[in-house]
PDB file of C-alpha atoms in Angstrom:
ATOM      1  CA  MET A   1      21.913 -32.364 -39.298  1.00 46.00           C
ATOM      2  CA  VAL A   2      21.822 -30.398 -36.018  1.00 44.00           C
ATOM      3  CA  LEU A   3      22.249 -26.651 -36.297  1.00 43.00           C
ATOM      4  CA  GLN A   4      24.191 -25.036 -33.488  1.00 53.00           C
ATOM      5  CA  MET A   5      23.583 -21.440 -32.485  1.00 50.00           C
ATOM      6  CA  PRO A   6      26.755 -19.337 -32.324  1.00 60.00           C
ATOM      7  CA  TRP A   7      27.747 -18.879 -28.679  1.00 50.00           C
ATOM      8  CA  ARG A   8      27.904 -15.109 -28.945  1.00 51.00           C
ATOM      9  CA  LEU A   9      24.332 -14.966 -30.255  1.00 45.00           C
ATOM     10  CA  LEU A  10      23.211 -17.337 -27.505  1.00 44.00           C
ATOM     11  CA  ILE A  11      24.775 -15.105 -24.834  1.00 47.00           C
ATOM     12  CA  PHE A  12      23.201 -12.025 -26.419  1.00 46.00           C
ATOM     13  CA  LEU A  13      19.732 -13.600 -26.471  1.00 45.00           C
ATOM     14  CA  THR A  14      20.082 -14.837 -22.902  1.00 47.00           C
ATOM     15  CA  PHE A  15      21.131 -11.384 -21.758  1.00 46.00           C
ATOM     16  CA  GLY A  16      18.219  -9.813 -23.654  1.00 42.00           C
ATOM     17  CA  VAL A  17      15.644 -12.145 -22.077  1.00 38.00           C
ATOM     18  CA  ALA A  18      17.095 -11.527 -18.604  1.00 39.00           C
ATOM     19  CA  THR A  19      16.918  -7.775 -19.169  1.00 38.00           C
ATOM     20  CA  LEU A  20      13.266  -7.986 -20.210  1.00 38.00           C
ATOM     21  CA  ILE A  21      12.434 -10.006 -17.097  1.00 36.00           C
ATOM     22  CA  ILE A  22      14.203  -7.472 -14.863  1.00 36.00           C
ATOM     23  CA  LEU A  23      12.387  -4.574 -16.530  1.00 37.00           C
ATOM     24  CA  TYR A  24       9.047  -6.323 -16.097  1.00 39.00           C
ATOM     25  CA  LEU A  25       9.668  -6.966 -12.418  1.00 39.00           C
ATOM     26  CA  ALA A  26      10.841  -3.401 -11.956  1.00 39.00           C
ATOM     27  CA  SER A  27       7.676  -2.075 -13.556  1.00 39.00           C
ATOM     28  CA  TYR A  28       5.621  -4.242 -11.208  1.00 41.00           C
ATOM     29  CA  ARG A  29       7.533  -3.353  -8.047  1.00 43.00           C
ATOM     30  CA  GLY A  30       8.626   0.123  -9.020  1.00 45.00           C
ATOM     31  CA  GLU A  31       5.483   1.811  -7.710  1.00 59.00           C
ATOM     32  CA  ASP A  32       6.643   3.527  -4.539  1.00 81.00           C
ATOM     33  CA  VAL A  33       4.207   2.611  -1.763  1.00 94.00           C
ATOM     34  CA  LYS A  34       4.842   3.546   1.853  1.00 95.00           C
ATOM     35  CA  ILE A  35       2.530   2.429   4.650  1.00 96.00           C
ATOM     36  CA  SER A  36       3.125   3.489   8.251  1.00 96.00           C
ATOM     37  CA  GLU A  37       1.178   4.065  11.454  1.00 96.00           C
ATOM     38  CA  LEU A  38       0.982   7.503  13.060  1.00 96.00           C
ATOM     39  CA  GLU A  39       0.130   8.029  16.720  1.00 96.00           C
ATOM     40  CA  ILE A  40      -2.171  10.961  16.024  1.00 97.00           C
ATOM     41  CA  ARG A  41      -5.825  11.808  16.432  1.00 96.00           C
ATOM     42  CA  TRP A  42      -8.022  11.803  13.371  1.00 96.00           C
ATOM     43  CA  PRO A  43      -8.096  15.464  12.218  1.00 95.00           C
ATOM     44  CA  GLY A  44     -11.234  17.477  12.830  1.00 91.00           C
ATOM     45  CA  PRO A  45     -13.553  18.909  10.152  1.00 91.00           C
ATOM     46  CA  GLU A  46     -11.729  22.256  10.152  1.00 90.00           C
ATOM     47  CA  GLU A  47      -8.706  20.444   8.658  1.00 91.00           C
ATOM     48  CA  THR A  48     -10.471  17.979   6.393  1.00 90.00           C
ATOM     49  CA  SER A  49     -12.896  20.118   4.373  1.00 91.00           C
ATOM     50  CA  GLY A  50     -12.620  19.037   0.739  1.00 93.00           C
ATOM     51  CA  ARG A  51      -9.905  16.523   1.587  1.00 96.00           C
ATOM     52  CA  TRP A  52     -12.094  13.735   2.984  1.00 95.00           C
ATOM     53  CA  CYS A  53     -13.456  10.843   1.004  1.00 94.00           C
ATOM     54  CA  GLY A  54     -14.590   7.394   1.962  1.00 95.00           C
ATOM     55  CA  SER A  55     -16.565   4.318   1.133  1.00 96.00           C
ATOM     56  CA  GLY A  56     -18.821   2.171   3.266  1.00 96.00           C
ATOM     57  CA  THR A  57     -21.955   2.017   5.370  1.00 94.00           C
ATOM     58  CA  ARG A  58     -22.933   2.619   8.987  1.00 92.00           C
ATOM     59  CA  SER A  59     -21.559  -0.830   9.764  1.00 94.00           C
ATOM     60  CA  ALA A  60     -18.079  -0.479   8.250  1.00 96.00           C
ATOM     61  CA  SER A  61     -16.229   2.261   6.439  1.00 97.00           C
ATOM     62  CA  ILE A  62     -12.869   3.270   4.995  1.00 97.00           C
ATOM     63  CA  GLU A  63     -11.991   6.970   5.351  1.00 97.00           C
ATOM     64  CA  THR A  64      -9.149   8.969   3.833  1.00 97.00           C
ATOM     65  CA  ILE A  65      -7.874  12.537   4.184  1.00 97.00           C
ATOM     66  CA  LEU A  66      -5.757  13.718   1.270  1.00 97.00           C
ATOM     67  CA  ILE A  67      -2.760  15.812   2.334  1.00 97.00           C
ATOM     68  CA  SER A  68      -1.315  16.412  -1.144  1.00 97.00           C
ATOM     69  CA  CYS A  69      -1.151  14.793  -4.543  1.00 96.00           C
ATOM     70  CA  ASP A  70       1.457  15.378  -7.249  1.00 94.00           C
ATOM     71  CA  GLU A  71       3.094  12.346  -8.899  1.00 93.00           C
ATOM     72  CA  LYS A  72       2.911  10.816  -5.429  1.00 94.00           C
ATOM     73  CA  CYS A  73       0.009  11.294  -3.037  1.00 96.00           C
ATOM     74  CA  HIS A  74       0.244  11.583   0.745  1.00 97.00           C
ATOM     75  CA  LEU A  75      -2.876  10.786   2.741  1.00 97.00           C
ATOM     76  CA  LEU A  76      -4.223   9.602   6.070  1.00 98.00           C
ATOM     77  CA  LEU A  77      -6.442   6.528   6.293  1.00 98.00           C
ATOM     78  CA  ARG A  78      -8.493   4.696   8.863  1.00 97.00           C
ATOM     79  CA  TYR A  79     -10.961   1.809   8.760  1.00 97.00           C
ATOM     80  CA  TRP A  80     -13.620   1.032  11.328  1.00 96.00           C
ATOM     81  CA  ILE A  81     -16.298  -1.594  11.985  1.00 94.00           C
ATOM     82  CA  PHE A  82     -19.347  -1.026  14.190  1.00 94.00           C
ATOM     83  CA  THR A  83     -19.194  -3.749  16.848  1.00 89.00           C
ATOM     84  CA  PRO A  84     -21.624  -3.249  19.773  1.00 87.00           C
ATOM     85  CA  MET A  85     -20.067  -5.833  22.100  1.00 83.00           C
ATOM     86  CA  SER A  86     -18.658  -5.179  25.566  1.00 80.00           C
ATOM     87  CA  THR A  87     -15.458  -7.129  24.927  1.00 82.00           C
ATOM     88  CA  ASP A  88     -11.951  -6.424  23.737  1.00 87.00           C
ATOM     89  CA  VAL A  89     -11.494  -7.360  20.078  1.00 88.00           C
ATOM     90  CA  GLU A  90      -8.450  -7.490  17.799  1.00 91.00           C
ATOM     91  CA  GLU A  91      -8.661  -8.128  14.065  1.00 93.00           C
ATOM     92  CA  ASN A  92      -6.275  -8.095  11.094  1.00 95.00           C
ATOM     93  CA  ILE A  93      -7.483  -5.767   8.347  1.00 96.00           C
ATOM     94  CA  PRO A  94      -6.110  -6.424   4.812  1.00 97.00           C
ATOM     95  CA  LEU A  95      -5.037  -3.182   3.143  1.00 97.00           C
ATOM     96  CA  GLU A  96      -4.308  -3.368  -0.596  1.00 97.00           C
ATOM     97  CA  ILE A  97      -3.022  -0.733  -3.023  1.00 97.00           C
ATOM     98  CA  LEU A  98      -3.784  -1.221  -6.725  1.00 97.00           C
ATOM     99  CA  LYS A  99      -2.764   0.657  -9.867  1.00 95.00           C
ATOM    100  CA  ASP A 100      -4.158  -0.079 -13.342  1.00 92.00           C
ATOM    101  CA  GLY A 101      -5.766  -3.251 -12.021  1.00 90.00           C
ATOM    102  CA  ARG A 102      -2.645  -4.778 -10.454  1.00 94.00           C
ATOM    103  CA  LYS A 103      -1.597  -4.910  -6.847  1.00 95.00           C
ATOM    104  CA  ILE A 104       1.396  -2.703  -6.018  1.00 96.00           C
ATOM    105  CA  GLY A 105       1.312  -2.870  -2.230  1.00 96.00           C
ATOM    106  CA  GLU A 106      -0.370  -4.610   0.666  1.00 96.00           C
ATOM    107  CA  GLU A 107      -0.197  -4.886   4.431  1.00 96.00           C
ATOM    108  CA  ASN A 108      -2.224  -6.315   7.282  1.00 96.00           C
ATOM    109  CA  ILE A 109      -3.216  -3.597   9.752  1.00 96.00           C
ATOM    110  CA  VAL A 110      -4.162  -4.574  13.300  1.00 96.00           C
ATOM    111  CA  ALA A 111      -7.466  -3.002  14.351  1.00 95.00           C
ATOM    112  CA  ARG A 112      -8.563  -3.033  17.987  1.00 93.00           C
ATOM    113  CA  LYS A 113     -11.658  -2.426  20.084  1.00 89.00           C
ATOM    114  CA  GLU A 114     -11.753  -1.714  23.796  1.00 83.00           C
ATOM    115  CA  LYS A 115     -14.662  -2.714  26.022  1.00 80.00           C
ATOM    116  CA  THR A 116     -15.902   0.865  26.331  1.00 83.00           C
ATOM    117  CA  SER A 117     -15.895   1.459  22.558  1.00 88.00           C
ATOM    118  CA  MET A 118     -18.540   0.567  19.982  1.00 91.00           C
ATOM    119  CA  TYR A 119     -16.023   0.309  17.125  1.00 93.00           C
ATOM    120  CA  ILE A 120     -13.102  -1.777  15.967  1.00 94.00           C
ATOM    121  CA  ARG A 121     -10.667   0.811  14.586  1.00 95.00           C
ATOM    122  CA  THR A 122      -7.318   0.798  12.882  1.00 97.00           C
ATOM    123  CA  PRO A 123      -4.687   3.312  13.943  1.00 97.00           C
ATOM    124  CA  VAL A 124      -4.324   6.350  11.689  1.00 98.00           C
ATOM    125  CA  ILE A 125      -2.293   5.153   8.695  1.00 98.00           C
ATOM    126  CA  LEU A 126      -0.041   7.385   6.617  1.00 98.00           C
ATOM    127  CA  LEU A 127       0.061   6.317   2.970  1.00 97.00           C
ATOM    128  CA  THR A 128       2.316   7.467   0.160  1.00 97.00           C
ATOM    129  CA  ILE A 129       1.055   6.065  -3.140  1.00 96.00           C
ATOM    130  CA  SER A 130       1.081   6.811  -6.861  1.00 95.00           C
ATOM    131  CA  ASN A 131      -1.370   9.356  -8.250  1.00 95.00           C
ATOM    132  CA  GLY A 132      -4.420   7.440  -9.476  1.00 94.00           C
ATOM    133  CA  ALA A 133      -3.911   4.419  -7.218  1.00 96.00           C
ATOM    134  CA  GLU A 134      -6.842   2.634  -5.616  1.00 96.00           C
ATOM    135  CA  ILE A 135      -7.014   1.784  -1.919  1.00 97.00           C
ATOM    136  CA  ARG A 136      -8.978  -1.333  -1.012  1.00 97.00           C
ATOM    137  CA  VAL A 137     -10.049  -2.832   2.312  1.00 97.00           C
ATOM    138  CA  PHE A 138     -12.186  -5.949   1.926  1.00 95.00           C
ATOM    139  CA  ASN A 139     -14.864  -4.913  -0.627  1.00 94.00           C
ATOM    140  CA  LEU A 140     -14.530  -1.157  -0.020  1.00 97.00           C
ATOM    141  CA  SER A 141     -12.290   1.062  -2.114  1.00 96.00           C
ATOM    142  CA  VAL A 142     -11.431   4.678  -2.931  1.00 96.00           C
ATOM    143  CA  LYS A 143      -9.363   6.066  -5.791  1.00 94.00           C
ATOM    144  CA  ILE A 144      -6.897   8.857  -5.058  1.00 94.00           C
ATOM    145  CA  PRO A 145      -7.211  11.795  -5.729  1.00 91.00           C
ATOM    146  CA  HIS A 146     -10.335  11.384  -7.864  1.00 89.00           C
ATOM    147  CA  CYS A 147     -12.618  10.747  -4.901  1.00 89.00           C
ATOM    148  CA  THR A 148     -12.026  14.278  -3.544  1.00 89.00           C
ATOM    149  CA  GLY A 149     -12.735  16.022  -6.849  1.00 87.00           C
ATOM    150  CA  ARG A 150      -9.545  18.097  -6.471  1.00 86.00           C
ATOM    151  CA  ASP A 151      -5.826  17.543  -7.045  1.00 83.00           C
ATOM    152  CA  TRP A 152      -4.511  19.202  -3.841  1.00 93.00           C
ATOM    153  CA  ARG A 153      -1.071  19.815  -5.324  1.00 95.00           C
ATOM    154  CA  SER A 154       1.862  20.736  -3.083  1.00 96.00           C
ATOM    155  CA  PRO A 155       2.513  22.774  -1.048  1.00 97.00           C
ATOM    156  CA  GLN A 156      -0.154  21.733   1.454  1.00 97.00           C
ATOM    157  CA  VAL A 157      -0.462  21.980   5.236  1.00 97.00           C
ATOM    158  CA  ILE A 158      -2.798  20.342   7.743  1.00 97.00           C
ATOM    159  CA  TYR A 159      -2.589  20.531  11.537  1.00 97.00           C
ATOM    160  CA  VAL A 160      -2.876  17.462  13.747  1.00 97.00           C
ATOM    161  CA  LYS A 161      -2.353  16.377  17.352  1.00 96.00           C
ATOM    162  CA  GLY A 162      -0.516  13.321  18.542  1.00 96.00           C
ATOM    163  CA  THR A 163       2.703  11.800  19.790  1.00 95.00           C
ATOM    164  CA  LEU A 164       5.653  11.209  17.482  1.00 96.00           C
ATOM    165  CA  SER A 165       9.222  10.250  18.351  1.00 94.00           C
ATOM    166  CA  GLY A 166      12.391  11.217  16.522  1.00 94.00           C
ATOM    167  CA  TRP A 167      12.066  15.012  16.428  1.00 96.00           C
ATOM    168  CA  LYS A 168      15.151  16.829  15.070  1.00 95.00           C
ATOM    169  CA  ARG A 169      16.036  20.408  15.930  1.00 95.00           C
ATOM    170  CA  VAL A 170      16.927  22.478  12.840  1.00 94.00           C
ATOM    171  CA  GLY A 171      17.335  26.126  13.750  1.00 93.00           C
ATOM    172  CA  ASN A 172      14.006  27.342  15.087  1.00 93.00           C
ATOM    173  CA  LEU A 173      12.161  24.284  13.776  1.00 95.00           C
ATOM    174  CA  GLU A 174      11.597  20.789  15.079  1.00 96.00           C
ATOM    175  CA  LEU A 175      10.790  18.286  12.365  1.00 96.00           C
ATOM    176  CA  ILE A 176      10.520  14.634  11.346  1.00 97.00           C
ATOM    177  CA  PRO A 177      10.766  13.486   7.702  1.00 97.00           C
ATOM    178  CA  LEU A 178       7.748  11.168   7.324  1.00 97.00           C
ATOM    179  CA  SER A 179       7.862  10.360   3.623  1.00 95.00           C
ATOM    180  CA  ASP A 180       9.490  11.763   0.511  1.00 92.00           C
ATOM    181  CA  GLY A 181       8.615  15.464   0.596  1.00 95.00           C
ATOM    182  CA  LEU A 182       6.324  15.179   3.643  1.00 97.00           C
ATOM    183  CA  PHE A 183       7.357  16.453   7.074  1.00 98.00           C
ATOM    184  CA  ALA A 184       5.948  16.719  10.578  1.00 98.00           C
ATOM    185  CA  VAL A 185       6.941  20.228  11.717  1.00 97.00           C
ATOM    186  CA  ARG A 186       6.468  22.322  14.844  1.00 96.00           C
ATOM    187  CA  TRP A 187       7.687  25.790  15.840  1.00 95.00           C
ATOM    188  CA  ARG A 188       7.139  28.682  18.238  1.00 92.00           C
ATOM    189  CA  GLY A 189       5.477  31.921  17.198  1.00 91.00           C
ATOM    190  CA  GLY A 190       4.452  32.871  13.695  1.00 90.00           C
ATOM    191  CA  ALA A 191       5.932  31.248  10.601  1.00 96.00           C
ATOM    192  CA  LYS A 192       5.613  31.360   6.836  1.00 97.00           C
ATOM    193  CA  LEU A 193       5.912  28.725   4.113  1.00 98.00           C
ATOM    194  CA  LEU A 194       7.523  29.912   0.855  1.00 97.00           C
ATOM    195  CA  CYS A 195       7.431  27.617  -2.177  1.00 96.00           C
ATOM    196  CA  GLY A 196       8.387  29.436  -5.357  1.00 92.00           C
ATOM    197  CA  SER A 197       5.649  31.979  -6.019  1.00 92.00           C
ATOM    198  CA  VAL A 198       3.403  30.483  -3.298  1.00 94.00           C
ATOM    199  CA  SER A 199       3.453  32.047   0.174  1.00 96.00           C
ATOM    200  CA  MET A 200       1.416  30.644   3.088  1.00 95.00           C
ATOM    201  CA  ASP A 201       1.131  31.988   6.627  1.00 96.00           C
ATOM    202  CA  LEU A 202       1.498  29.199   9.182  1.00 96.00           C
ATOM    203  CA  ARG A 203      -0.418  29.521  12.409  1.00 93.00           C
ATOM    204  CA  GLU A 204       1.291  29.430  15.763  1.00 92.00           C
ATOM    205  CA  ILE A 205       1.765  25.988  17.273  1.00 90.00           C
ATOM    206  CA  SER A 206       0.547  26.495  20.833  1.00 82.00           C
ATOM    207  CA  SER A 207      -1.396  23.392  21.928  1.00 83.00           C
ATOM    208  CA  GLU A 208       0.349  20.453  23.567  1.00 87.00           C
ATOM    209  CA  GLY A 209       1.014  17.709  21.027  1.00 93.00           C
ATOM    210  CA  GLU A 210       0.053  19.851  18.024  1.00 96.00           C
ATOM    211  CA  PHE A 211       2.170  19.968  14.867  1.00 97.00           C
ATOM    212  CA  ALA A 212       1.763  20.441  11.130  1.00 97.00           C
ATOM    213  CA  LEU A 213       2.000  17.935   8.304  1.00 98.00           C
ATOM    214  CA  ILE A 214       3.658  19.894   5.491  1.00 98.00           C
ATOM    215  CA  SER A 215       3.988  18.594   1.937  1.00 98.00           C
ATOM    216  CA  VAL A 216       6.728  20.595   0.191  1.00 97.00           C
ATOM    217  CA  GLY A 217       6.620  19.211  -3.354  1.00 94.00           C
ATOM    218  CA  LYS A 218      10.029  19.902  -4.914  1.00 93.00           C
ATOM    219  CA  GLY A 219      11.067  22.092  -1.986  1.00 96.00           C
ATOM    220  CA  CYS A 220       9.965  24.945   0.285  1.00 97.00           C
ATOM    221  CA  ASN A 221      11.448  27.353   2.792  1.00 97.00           C
ATOM    222  CA  VAL A 222       9.974  27.692   6.253  1.00 97.00           C
ATOM    223  CA  GLU A 223      10.631  31.136   7.706  1.00 97.00           C
ATOM    224  CA  VAL A 224      10.427  31.360  11.495  1.00 95.00           C
ATOM    225  CA  GLY A 225      12.158  33.555  14.054  1.00 91.00           C
ATOM    226  CA  GLY A 226      14.280  35.302  11.446  1.00 92.00           C
ATOM    227  CA  GLN A 227      15.584  32.042   9.997  1.00 94.00           C
ATOM    228  CA  SER A 228      14.776  30.305   6.703  1.00 95.00           C
ATOM    229  CA  ILE A 229      15.017  26.495   6.612  1.00 96.00           C
ATOM    230  CA  PHE A 230      14.781  24.738   3.253  1.00 96.00           C
ATOM    231  CA  LEU A 231      12.890  21.430   3.165  1.00 96.00           C
ATOM    232  CA  GLU A 232      12.978  19.192   0.110  1.00 95.00           C
ATOM    233  CA  PRO A 233      12.402  15.554  -0.909  1.00 92.00           C
ATOM    234  CA  GLY A 234      15.230  13.335   0.258  1.00 88.00           C
ATOM    235  CA  TRP A 235      15.957  15.600   3.229  1.00 81.00           C
ATOM    236  CA  ALA A 236      17.529  13.711   6.142  1.00 62.00           C
TER     237      ALA A 236
END
Protein backbone atom coordinates (compact mmCIF):
# COMPACT_ATOMS: atom_id res chain seq x y z
CA MET A 1 0.00 0.00 0.00
CA VAL A 2 1.52 3.34 -1.09
CA LEU A 3 0.84 6.30 1.16
CA GLN A 4 0.36 9.60 -0.61
CA MET A 5 1.20 12.88 1.07
CA PRO A 6 -1.62 15.44 0.94
CA TRP A 7 -0.82 18.03 -1.73
CA ARG A 8 -1.26 20.95 0.64
CA LEU A 9 1.29 19.48 3.06
CA LEU A 10 3.66 18.79 0.17
CA ILE A 11 3.42 22.42 -0.99
CA PHE A 12 3.94 23.64 2.57
CA LEU A 13 7.05 21.50 3.05
CA THR A 14 8.46 22.53 -0.32
CA PHE A 15 7.91 26.18 0.52
CA GLY A 16 9.53 25.70 3.94
CA VAL A 17 12.65 24.06 2.47
CA ALA A 18 12.95 26.79 -0.17
CA THR A 19 12.68 29.46 2.53
CA LEU A 20 15.43 27.83 4.58
CA ILE A 21 17.70 27.69 1.53
CA ILE A 22 17.07 31.37 0.78
CA LEU A 23 17.77 32.35 4.39
CA TYR A 24 21.00 30.36 4.37
CA LEU A 25 22.19 32.00 1.17
CA ALA A 26 21.21 35.40 2.50
CA SER A 27 23.20 34.82 5.66
CA TYR A 28 26.21 33.85 3.55
CA ARG A 29 25.95 36.75 1.11
CA GLY A 30 24.37 39.28 3.42
CA GLU A 31 27.69 40.58 4.76
CA ASP A 32 28.06 43.96 3.10
CA VAL A 33 31.54 44.14 1.58
CA LYS A 34 32.62 47.01 -0.64
CA ILE A 35 36.02 47.06 -2.34
CA SER A 36 37.12 50.02 -4.47
CA GLU A 37 40.30 51.74 -5.59
CA LEU A 38 41.07 55.33 -4.59
CA GLU A 39 43.50 57.53 -6.50
CA ILE A 40 45.08 58.94 -3.36
CA ARG A 41 48.46 58.95 -1.68
CA TRP A 42 48.98 56.74 1.32
CA PRO A 43 48.35 59.04 4.34
CA GLY A 44 51.32 60.22 6.35
CA PRO A 45 52.06 59.34 10.00
CA GLU A 46 50.30 62.48 11.26
CA GLU A 47 47.01 60.95 10.03
CA THR A 48 47.63 57.31 10.85
CA SER A 49 48.74 57.34 14.50
CA GLY A 50 46.86 54.56 16.28
CA ARG A 51 44.96 53.67 13.12
CA TRP A 52 47.67 51.65 11.35
CA CYS A 53 48.08 47.92 11.56
CA GLY A 54 49.68 45.39 9.29
CA SER A 55 51.18 41.99 8.83
CA GLY A 56 54.26 40.87 6.96
CA THR A 57 58.02 41.12 6.64
CA ARG A 58 60.54 43.33 4.86
CA SER A 59 59.84 41.32 1.72
CA ALA A 60 56.04 41.63 1.60
CA SER A 61 53.44 43.30 3.76
CA ILE A 62 49.76 44.15 4.04
CA GLU A 63 48.98 47.53 5.64
CA THR A 64 45.67 49.01 6.76
CA ILE A 65 44.55 52.38 8.13
CA LEU A 66 41.27 52.26 10.02
CA ILE A 67 39.02 55.26 9.33
CA SER A 68 36.10 54.20 11.55
CA CYS A 69 34.45 51.10 12.90
CA ASP A 70 30.86 50.73 14.10
CA GLU A 71 28.78 47.80 12.80
CA LYS A 72 30.62 48.42 9.54
CA CYS A 73 34.28 49.39 9.30
CA HIS A 74 35.81 51.73 6.74
CA LEU A 75 39.54 51.41 6.11
CA LEU A 76 42.33 51.94 3.61
CA LEU A 77 44.53 49.05 2.51
CA ARG A 78 47.62 48.47 0.44
CA TYR A 79 49.88 45.49 -0.22
CA TRP A 80 53.46 45.61 -1.42
CA ILE A 81 56.25 43.21 -2.38
CA PHE A 82 59.95 44.11 -2.37
CA THR A 83 61.17 43.41 -5.91
CA PRO A 84 64.66 44.80 -6.69
CA MET A 85 64.48 44.37 -10.47
CA SER A 86 64.81 47.13 -13.07
CA THR A 87 61.77 46.00 -15.05
CA ASP A 88 58.09 46.78 -15.19
CA VAL A 89 56.02 44.15 -13.37
CA GLU A 90 52.28 43.55 -13.07
CA GLU A 91 50.76 40.96 -10.75
CA ASN A 92 47.27 39.96 -9.60
CA ILE A 93 46.95 40.04 -5.82
CA PRO A 94 44.13 37.93 -4.28
CA LEU A 95 42.26 39.89 -1.62
CA GLU A 96 39.88 37.88 0.60
CA ILE A 97 37.50 39.00 3.35
CA LEU A 98 36.48 36.41 5.95
CA LYS A 99 34.03 36.46 8.86
CA ASP A 100 33.68 33.64 11.40
CA GLY A 101 35.86 31.41 9.23
CA ARG A 102 33.89 31.80 5.99
CA LYS A 103 34.65 33.91 2.97
CA ILE A 104 32.29 36.87 2.52
CA GLY A 105 34.13 38.77 -0.20
CA GLU A 106 37.04 38.54 -2.59
CA GLU A 107 38.65 40.40 -5.45
CA ASN A 108 41.83 40.31 -7.49
CA ILE A 109 43.74 43.59 -7.21
CA VAL A 110 46.27 44.50 -9.89
CA ALA A 111 49.61 45.52 -8.38
CA ARG A 112 52.27 47.21 -10.51
CA LYS A 113 55.95 48.07 -10.38
CA GLU A 114 57.73 50.64 -12.51
CA LYS A 115 61.38 50.33 -13.51
CA THR A 116 62.46 53.07 -11.11
CA SER A 117 60.68 51.50 -8.12
CA MET A 118 61.86 48.74 -5.80
CA TYR A 119 58.31 47.59 -4.95
CA ILE A 120 55.29 46.01 -6.54
CA ARG A 121 52.38 47.93 -5.01
CA THR A 122 48.62 47.81 -5.15
CA PRO A 123 46.68 51.05 -5.45
CA VAL A 124 45.17 52.36 -2.21
CA ILE A 125 42.04 50.27 -1.63
CA LEU A 126 38.98 51.48 0.25
CA LEU A 127 37.24 48.67 2.12
CA THR A 128 33.89 48.62 3.88
CA ILE A 129 33.54 45.39 5.85
CA SER A 130 31.75 43.97 8.89
CA ASN A 131 33.16 44.66 12.34
CA GLY A 132 35.37 41.71 13.27
CA ALA A 133 36.11 40.64 9.70
CA GLU A 134 39.52 39.35 8.68
CA ILE A 135 41.43 40.64 5.66
CA ARG A 136 43.73 38.15 3.95
CA VAL A 137 46.29 38.49 1.16
CA PHE A 138 48.14 35.25 0.43
CA ASN A 139 49.27 34.04 3.90
CA LEU A 140 49.09 37.47 5.57
CA SER A 141 46.04 38.66 7.46
CA VAL A 142 44.74 41.33 9.84
CA LYS A 143 41.52 41.40 11.85
CA ILE A 144 39.55 44.64 12.01
CA PRO A 145 39.39 46.56 14.35
CA HIS A 146 41.18 44.30 16.84
CA CYS A 147 44.60 44.84 15.30
CA THR A 148 44.55 48.56 16.21
CA GLY A 149 43.57 47.99 19.84
CA ARG A 150 40.83 50.64 19.54
CA ASP A 151 37.30 50.80 18.14
CA TRP A 152 37.55 54.19 16.36
CA ARG A 153 33.79 54.72 16.40
CA SER A 154 32.20 57.40 14.21
CA PRO A 155 32.48 60.30 13.74
CA GLN A 156 36.04 60.17 12.43
CA VAL A 157 38.06 62.35 10.06
CA ILE A 158 41.37 61.82 8.26
CA TYR A 159 42.94 64.09 5.64
CA VAL A 160 44.35 62.75 2.38
CA LYS A 161 45.62 63.97 -0.99
CA GLY A 162 44.68 62.61 -4.37
CA THR A 163 42.48 62.86 -7.43
CA LEU A 164 38.83 61.85 -7.34
CA SER A 165 36.12 62.43 -9.93
CA GLY A 166 32.42 62.99 -9.34
CA TRP A 167 32.50 65.90 -6.89
CA LYS A 168 29.06 67.38 -6.08
CA ARG A 169 28.51 70.94 -4.91
CA VAL A 170 26.20 71.14 -1.87
CA GLY A 171 26.10 74.66 -0.50
CA ASN A 172 29.61 75.55 0.61
CA LEU A 173 30.77 71.93 0.44
CA GLU A 174 32.03 69.70 -2.32
CA LEU A 175 31.59 66.01 -1.59
CA ILE A 176 31.52 62.46 -2.94
CA PRO A 177 29.66 59.62 -1.18
CA LEU A 178 32.25 56.81 -1.09
CA SER A 179 30.47 54.18 0.97
CA ASP A 180 27.52 54.02 3.33
CA GLY A 181 28.17 56.82 5.82
CA LEU A 182 31.62 57.68 4.43
CA PHE A 183 32.25 60.83 2.38
CA ALA A 184 35.11 62.60 0.65
CA VAL A 185 34.61 66.28 1.54
CA ARG A 186 36.38 69.54 0.79
CA TRP A 187 35.62 73.17 1.67
CA ARG A 188 37.08 76.66 1.93
CA GLY A 189 37.93 78.28 5.24
CA GLY A 190 37.16 76.89 8.66
CA ALA A 191 34.49 74.27 9.28
CA LYS A 192 33.02 72.24 12.10
CA LEU A 193 31.60 68.72 12.32
CA LEU A 194 28.61 68.29 14.66
CA CYS A 195 27.39 64.78 15.45
CA GLY A 196 24.98 64.75 18.38
CA SER A 197 26.98 65.76 21.44
CA VAL A 198 30.30 65.49 19.54
CA SER A 199 31.80 68.64 18.03
CA MET A 200 35.02 68.60 15.96
CA ASP A 201 36.85 71.53 14.40
CA LEU A 202 37.84 70.77 10.81
CA ARG A 203 41.02 72.31 9.51
CA GLU A 204 41.07 74.48 6.43
CA ILE A 205 41.51 72.65 3.14
CA SER A 206 44.22 74.70 1.44
CA SER A 207 46.58 72.32 -0.40
CA GLU A 208 45.93 71.28 -3.99
CA GLY A 209 44.29 67.86 -4.11
CA GLU A 210 43.65 67.71 -0.35
CA PHE A 211 40.30 66.61 1.08
CA ALA A 212 38.90 64.86 4.14
CA LEU A 213 37.49 61.37 4.53
CA ILE A 214 34.63 61.82 7.00
CA SER A 215 32.75 58.93 8.58
CA VAL A 216 29.42 60.26 9.90
CA GLY A 217 27.93 57.19 11.60
CA LYS A 218 24.16 57.74 11.75
CA GLY A 219 24.51 61.34 10.59
CA CYS A 220 26.41 64.59 11.14
CA ASN A 221 26.16 68.25 10.23
CA VAL A 222 29.05 70.05 8.59
CA GLU A 223 28.99 73.76 9.37
CA VAL A 224 30.92 75.95 6.93
CA GLY A 225 30.49 79.53 5.76
CA GLY A 226 27.32 80.03 7.78
CA GLN A 227 25.64 76.95 6.33
CA SER A 228 24.90 73.56 7.93
CA ILE A 229 24.81 70.52 5.63
CA PHE A 230 23.54 67.22 7.03
CA LEU A 231 25.32 64.05 5.87
CA GLU A 232 23.92 60.62 6.64
CA PRO A 233 24.12 57.00 5.42
CA GLY A 234 22.26 56.55 2.16
CA TRP A 235 22.89 60.16 1.14
CA ALA A 236 22.94 60.61 -2.64
